[in-house]
């Protein structure tokens, strides 16, 4: 499957970063692939956090590079 922007919501905004929630039926192996979140890059900023609820795992990710989205799992 592919990233669905309608499944991305803001949980909180503070101190220059946004905490996001993303719920998907995709497995974590798919959501961690380079480019998965690229279509949403205009809404992300460096150090934003994304709580990813994939079909097989829940994890927190940090946006480390905007322009080309890079996630670091925390």
mmCIF file of N, CA and C in Angstrom:
data_model
loop_
_atom_site.group_PDB
_atom_site.id
_atom_site.type_symbol
_atom_site.label_atom_id
_atom_site.label_comp_id
_atom_site.label_asym_id
_atom_site.label_seq_id
_atom_site.Cartn_x
_atom_site.Cartn_y
_atom_site.Cartn_z
ATOM 1 N N UNK A 1 0.841 -1.174 0.000
ATOM 2 C CA UNK A 1 0.000 0.000 0.000
ATOM 3 C C UNK A 1 0.891 1.244 0.000
ATOM 4 N N UNK A 2 0.278 2.386 0.068
ATOM 5 C CA UNK A 2 1.022 3.639 0.032
ATOM 6 C C UNK A 2 0.571 4.548 1.167
ATOM 7 N N UNK A 3 1.382 5.544 1.441
ATOM 8 C CA UNK A 3 1.056 6.544 2.440
ATOM 9 C C UNK A 3 -0.290 7.186 2.097
ATOM 10 N N UNK A 4 -1.132 7.351 3.116
ATOM 11 C CA UNK A 4 -2.432 7.988 2.936
ATOM 12 C C UNK A 4 -2.481 9.209 3.841
ATOM 13 N N UNK A 5 -2.423 10.424 3.279
ATOM 14 C CA UNK A 5 -2.386 11.630 4.105
ATOM 15 C C UNK A 5 -3.617 11.807 4.991
ATOM 16 N N UNK A 6 -4.729 11.179 4.647
ATOM 17 C CA UNK A 6 -5.913 11.305 5.497
ATOM 18 C C UNK A 6 -5.752 10.551 6.823
ATOM 19 N N UNK A 7 -4.740 9.689 6.919
ATOM 20 C CA UNK A 7 -4.469 8.950 8.153
ATOM 21 C C UNK A 7 -3.445 9.648 9.043
ATOM 22 N N UNK A 8 -2.984 10.818 8.642
ATOM 23 C CA UNK A 8 -1.995 11.590 9.392
ATOM 24 C C UNK A 8 -2.708 12.737 10.099
ATOM 25 N N UNK A 9 -2.588 12.790 11.418
ATOM 26 C CA UNK A 9 -3.248 13.859 12.178
ATOM 27 C C UNK A 9 -2.275 14.459 13.191
ATOM 28 N N UNK A 10 -2.525 15.706 13.542
ATOM 29 C CA UNK A 10 -1.712 16.396 14.539
ATOM 30 C C UNK A 10 -2.241 16.072 15.926
ATOM 31 N N UNK A 11 -1.331 15.665 16.810
ATOM 32 C CA UNK A 11 -1.707 15.440 18.205
ATOM 33 C C UNK A 11 -1.401 16.667 19.054
ATOM 34 N N UNK A 12 -0.255 17.303 18.791
ATOM 35 C CA UNK A 12 0.155 18.468 19.586
ATOM 36 C C UNK A 12 1.209 19.253 18.830
ATOM 37 N N UNK A 13 1.273 20.530 19.165
ATOM 38 C CA UNK A 13 2.291 21.395 18.602
ATOM 39 C C UNK A 13 2.877 22.202 19.750
ATOM 40 N N UNK A 14 4.213 22.174 19.896
ATOM 41 C CA UNK A 14 4.858 22.929 20.976
ATOM 42 C C UNK A 14 6.360 23.018 20.729
ATOM 43 N N UNK A 15 6.944 24.098 21.195
ATOM 44 C CA UNK A 15 8.395 24.281 21.178
ATOM 45 C C UNK A 15 9.027 24.019 19.814
ATOM 46 N N UNK A 16 8.345 24.406 18.746
ATOM 47 C CA UNK A 16 8.933 24.315 17.423
ATOM 48 C C UNK A 16 8.847 22.966 16.739
ATOM 49 N N UNK A 17 8.128 22.038 17.292
ATOM 50 C CA UNK A 17 7.919 20.777 16.581
ATOM 51 C C UNK A 17 6.475 20.325 16.744
ATOM 52 N N UNK A 18 6.072 19.429 15.860
ATOM 53 C CA UNK A 18 4.715 18.896 15.879
ATOM 54 C C UNK A 18 4.766 17.410 16.197
ATOM 55 N N UNK A 19 3.838 16.964 17.012
ATOM 56 C CA UNK A 19 3.671 15.544 17.304
ATOM 57 C C UNK A 19 2.531 15.048 16.433
ATOM 58 N N UNK A 20 2.826 14.078 15.579
ATOM 59 C CA UNK A 20 1.869 13.530 14.623
ATOM 60 C C UNK A 20 1.448 12.126 15.037
ATOM 61 N N UNK A 21 0.287 11.709 14.556
ATOM 62 C CA UNK A 21 -0.236 10.358 14.734
ATOM 63 C C UNK A 21 -0.522 9.815 13.340
ATOM 64 N N UNK A 22 -0.016 8.620 13.062
ATOM 65 C CA UNK A 22 -0.284 8.006 11.759
ATOM 66 C C UNK A 22 -0.696 6.555 11.980
ATOM 67 N N UNK A 23 -1.902 6.222 11.540
ATOM 68 C CA UNK A 23 -2.465 4.877 11.669
ATOM 69 C C UNK A 23 -2.628 4.280 10.280
ATOM 70 N N UNK A 24 -2.071 3.083 10.081
ATOM 71 C CA UNK A 24 -2.114 2.462 8.759
ATOM 72 C C UNK A 24 -2.233 0.944 8.863
ATOM 73 N N UNK A 25 -2.744 0.341 7.813
ATOM 74 C CA UNK A 25 -2.761 -1.118 7.703
ATOM 75 C C UNK A 25 -1.457 -1.645 7.119
ATOM 76 N N UNK A 26 -0.579 -0.739 6.701
ATOM 77 C CA UNK A 26 0.720 -1.149 6.156
ATOM 78 C C UNK A 26 1.607 -1.700 7.268
ATOM 79 N N UNK A 27 2.430 -2.698 6.982
ATOM 80 C CA UNK A 27 3.381 -3.199 7.983
ATOM 81 C C UNK A 27 4.522 -2.207 8.178
ATOM 82 N N UNK A 28 5.204 -2.300 9.295
ATOM 83 C CA UNK A 28 6.300 -1.375 9.592
ATOM 84 C C UNK A 28 7.420 -1.460 8.558
ATOM 85 N N UNK A 29 7.623 -2.621 7.957
ATOM 86 C CA UNK A 29 8.648 -2.741 6.914
ATOM 87 C C UNK A 29 8.346 -1.821 5.737
ATOM 88 N N UNK A 30 7.080 -1.565 5.499
ATOM 89 C CA UNK A 30 6.674 -0.649 4.421
ATOM 90 C C UNK A 30 6.806 0.802 4.859
ATOM 91 N N UNK A 31 6.358 1.116 6.072
ATOM 92 C CA UNK A 31 6.359 2.511 6.532
ATOM 93 C C UNK A 31 7.762 3.055 6.790
ATOM 94 N N UNK A 32 8.720 2.178 6.970
ATOM 95 C CA UNK A 32 10.099 2.629 7.219
ATOM 96 C C UNK A 32 10.933 2.695 5.945
ATOM 97 N N UNK A 33 10.351 2.363 4.825
ATOM 98 C CA UNK A 33 11.086 2.454 3.554
ATOM 99 C C UNK A 33 11.347 3.909 3.195
ATOM 100 N N UNK A 34 12.513 4.198 2.614
ATOM 101 C CA UNK A 34 12.773 5.563 2.155
ATOM 102 C C UNK A 34 11.691 6.013 1.176
ATOM 103 N N UNK A 35 11.202 7.224 1.369
ATOM 104 C CA UNK A 35 10.212 7.778 0.466
ATOM 105 C C UNK A 35 8.769 7.548 0.860
ATOM 106 N N UNK A 36 8.518 6.741 1.878
ATOM 107 C CA UNK A 36 7.135 6.432 2.242
ATOM 108 C C UNK A 36 6.332 7.692 2.565
ATOM 109 N N UNK A 37 6.910 8.626 3.314
ATOM 110 C CA UNK A 37 6.211 9.845 3.725
ATOM 111 C C UNK A 37 6.487 11.040 2.810
ATOM 112 N N UNK A 38 7.126 10.842 1.678
ATOM 113 C CA UNK A 38 7.525 11.944 0.799
ATOM 114 C C UNK A 38 6.377 12.857 0.377
ATOM 115 N N UNK A 39 5.223 12.325 0.128
ATOM 116 C CA UNK A 39 4.125 13.168 -0.346
ATOM 117 C C UNK A 39 3.622 14.143 0.723
ATOM 118 N N UNK A 40 4.046 13.970 1.971
ATOM 119 C CA UNK A 40 3.650 14.874 3.055
ATOM 120 C C UNK A 40 4.792 15.781 3.495
ATOM 121 N N UNK A 41 5.860 15.819 2.733
ATOM 122 C CA UNK A 41 7.044 16.551 3.187
ATOM 123 C C UNK A 41 6.794 18.031 3.434
ATOM 124 N N UNK A 42 5.821 18.630 2.745
ATOM 125 C CA UNK A 42 5.557 20.061 2.952
ATOM 126 C C UNK A 42 4.960 20.364 4.331
ATOM 127 N N UNK A 43 4.434 19.370 5.032
ATOM 128 C CA UNK A 43 3.875 19.611 6.359
ATOM 129 C C UNK A 43 4.856 19.299 7.491
ATOM 130 N N UNK A 44 5.918 18.559 7.195
ATOM 131 C CA UNK A 44 6.885 18.180 8.222
ATOM 132 C C UNK A 44 8.002 19.208 8.351
ATOM 133 N N UNK A 45 8.538 19.298 9.572
ATOM 134 C CA UNK A 45 9.718 20.102 9.844
ATOM 135 C C UNK A 45 10.723 19.232 10.579
ATOM 136 N N UNK A 46 11.976 19.652 10.541
ATOM 137 C CA UNK A 46 13.002 18.916 11.284
ATOM 138 C C UNK A 46 12.580 18.776 12.745
ATOM 139 N N UNK A 47 12.822 17.612 13.291
ATOM 140 C CA UNK A 47 12.537 17.252 14.681
ATOM 141 C C UNK A 47 11.066 16.995 14.984
ATOM 142 N N UNK A 48 10.196 17.031 13.988
ATOM 143 C CA UNK A 48 8.819 16.590 14.223
ATOM 144 C C UNK A 48 8.840 15.127 14.649
ATOM 145 N N UNK A 49 7.881 14.738 15.459
ATOM 146 C CA UNK A 49 7.747 13.352 15.899
ATOM 147 C C UNK A 49 6.496 12.755 15.264
ATOM 148 N N UNK A 50 6.606 11.486 14.876
ATOM 149 C CA UNK A 50 5.453 10.779 14.321
ATOM 150 C C UNK A 50 5.263 9.487 15.116
ATOM 151 N N UNK A 51 4.106 9.343 15.724
ATOM 152 C CA UNK A 51 3.752 8.079 16.355
ATOM 153 C C UNK A 51 3.104 7.232 15.265
ATOM 154 N N UNK A 52 3.804 6.219 14.824
ATOM 155 C CA UNK A 52 3.342 5.368 13.725
ATOM 156 C C UNK A 52 2.709 4.108 14.312
ATOM 157 N N UNK A 53 1.458 3.891 13.954
ATOM 158 C CA UNK A 53 0.730 2.686 14.350
ATOM 159 C C UNK A 53 0.556 1.849 13.092
ATOM 160 N N UNK A 54 1.553 1.014 12.811
ATOM 161 C CA UNK A 54 1.529 0.133 11.645
ATOM 162 C C UNK A 54 0.736 -1.125 12.002
ATOM 163 N N UNK A 55 0.488 -1.956 11.008
ATOM 164 C CA UNK A 55 -0.334 -3.151 11.242
ATOM 165 C C UNK A 55 0.323 -4.159 12.181
ATOM 166 N N UNK A 56 1.657 -4.153 12.245
ATOM 167 C CA UNK A 56 2.369 -5.148 13.035
ATOM 168 C C UNK A 56 3.195 -4.575 14.181
ATOM 169 N N UNK A 57 3.254 -3.258 14.297
ATOM 170 C CA UNK A 57 4.140 -2.654 15.278
ATOM 171 C C UNK A 57 3.778 -1.176 15.448
ATOM 172 N N UNK A 58 4.031 -0.673 16.644
ATOM 173 C CA UNK A 58 3.885 0.752 16.918
ATOM 174 C C UNK A 58 5.269 1.288 17.237
ATOM 175 N N UNK A 59 5.624 2.427 16.652
ATOM 176 C CA UNK A 59 6.926 3.018 16.941
ATOM 177 C C UNK A 59 6.865 4.530 16.788
ATOM 178 N N UNK A 60 7.813 5.198 17.419
ATOM 179 C CA UNK A 60 7.963 6.638 17.287
ATOM 180 C C UNK A 60 9.092 6.907 16.311
ATOM 181 N N UNK A 61 8.895 7.901 15.467
ATOM 182 C CA UNK A 61 9.909 8.292 14.500
ATOM 183 C C UNK A 61 10.152 9.792 14.624
ATOM 184 N N UNK A 62 11.349 10.209 14.274
ATOM 185 C CA UNK A 62 11.719 11.621 14.284
ATOM 186 C C UNK A 62 12.077 12.017 12.865
ATOM 187 N N UNK A 63 11.544 13.134 12.403
ATOM 188 C CA UNK A 63 11.896 13.654 11.081
ATOM 189 C C UNK A 63 13.249 14.336 11.219
ATOM 190 N N UNK A 64 14.253 13.824 10.539
ATOM 191 C CA UNK A 64 15.605 14.373 10.686
ATOM 192 C C UNK A 64 16.030 15.230 9.513
ATOM 193 N N UNK A 65 15.415 15.069 8.370
ATOM 194 C CA UNK A 65 15.750 15.880 7.205
ATOM 195 C C UNK A 65 14.488 16.142 6.415
ATOM 196 N N UNK A 66 14.165 17.409 6.229
ATOM 197 C CA UNK A 66 13.010 17.770 5.432
ATOM 198 C C UNK A 66 13.517 18.112 4.039
ATOM 199 N N UNK A 67 12.690 17.906 3.056
ATOM 200 C CA UNK A 67 13.103 18.058 1.665
ATOM 201 C C UNK A 67 13.179 16.664 1.078
ATOM 202 N N UNK A 68 13.805 15.795 1.780
ATOM 203 C CA UNK A 68 13.742 14.366 1.562
ATOM 204 C C UNK A 68 13.503 13.804 2.945
ATOM 205 N N UNK A 69 12.348 13.272 3.195
ATOM 206 C CA UNK A 69 11.996 12.845 4.551
ATOM 207 C C UNK A 69 12.888 11.684 4.974
ATOM 208 N N UNK A 70 13.535 11.866 6.096
ATOM 209 C CA UNK A 70 14.303 10.796 6.725
ATOM 210 C C UNK A 70 13.767 10.610 8.118
ATOM 211 N N UNK A 71 13.506 9.395 8.473
ATOM 212 C CA UNK A 71 12.986 9.108 9.804
ATOM 213 C C UNK A 71 14.034 8.363 10.594
ATOM 214 N N UNK A 72 14.131 8.728 11.835
ATOM 215 C CA UNK A 72 14.983 7.993 12.782
ATOM 216 C C UNK A 72 14.036 7.441 13.825
ATOM 217 N N UNK A 73 14.049 6.142 13.993
ATOM 218 C CA UNK A 73 13.191 5.543 15.013
ATOM 219 C C UNK A 73 13.763 5.860 16.373
ATOM 220 N N UNK A 74 12.880 6.202 17.287
ATOM 221 C CA UNK A 74 13.344 6.526 18.649
ATOM 222 C C UNK A 74 12.828 5.523 19.640
#
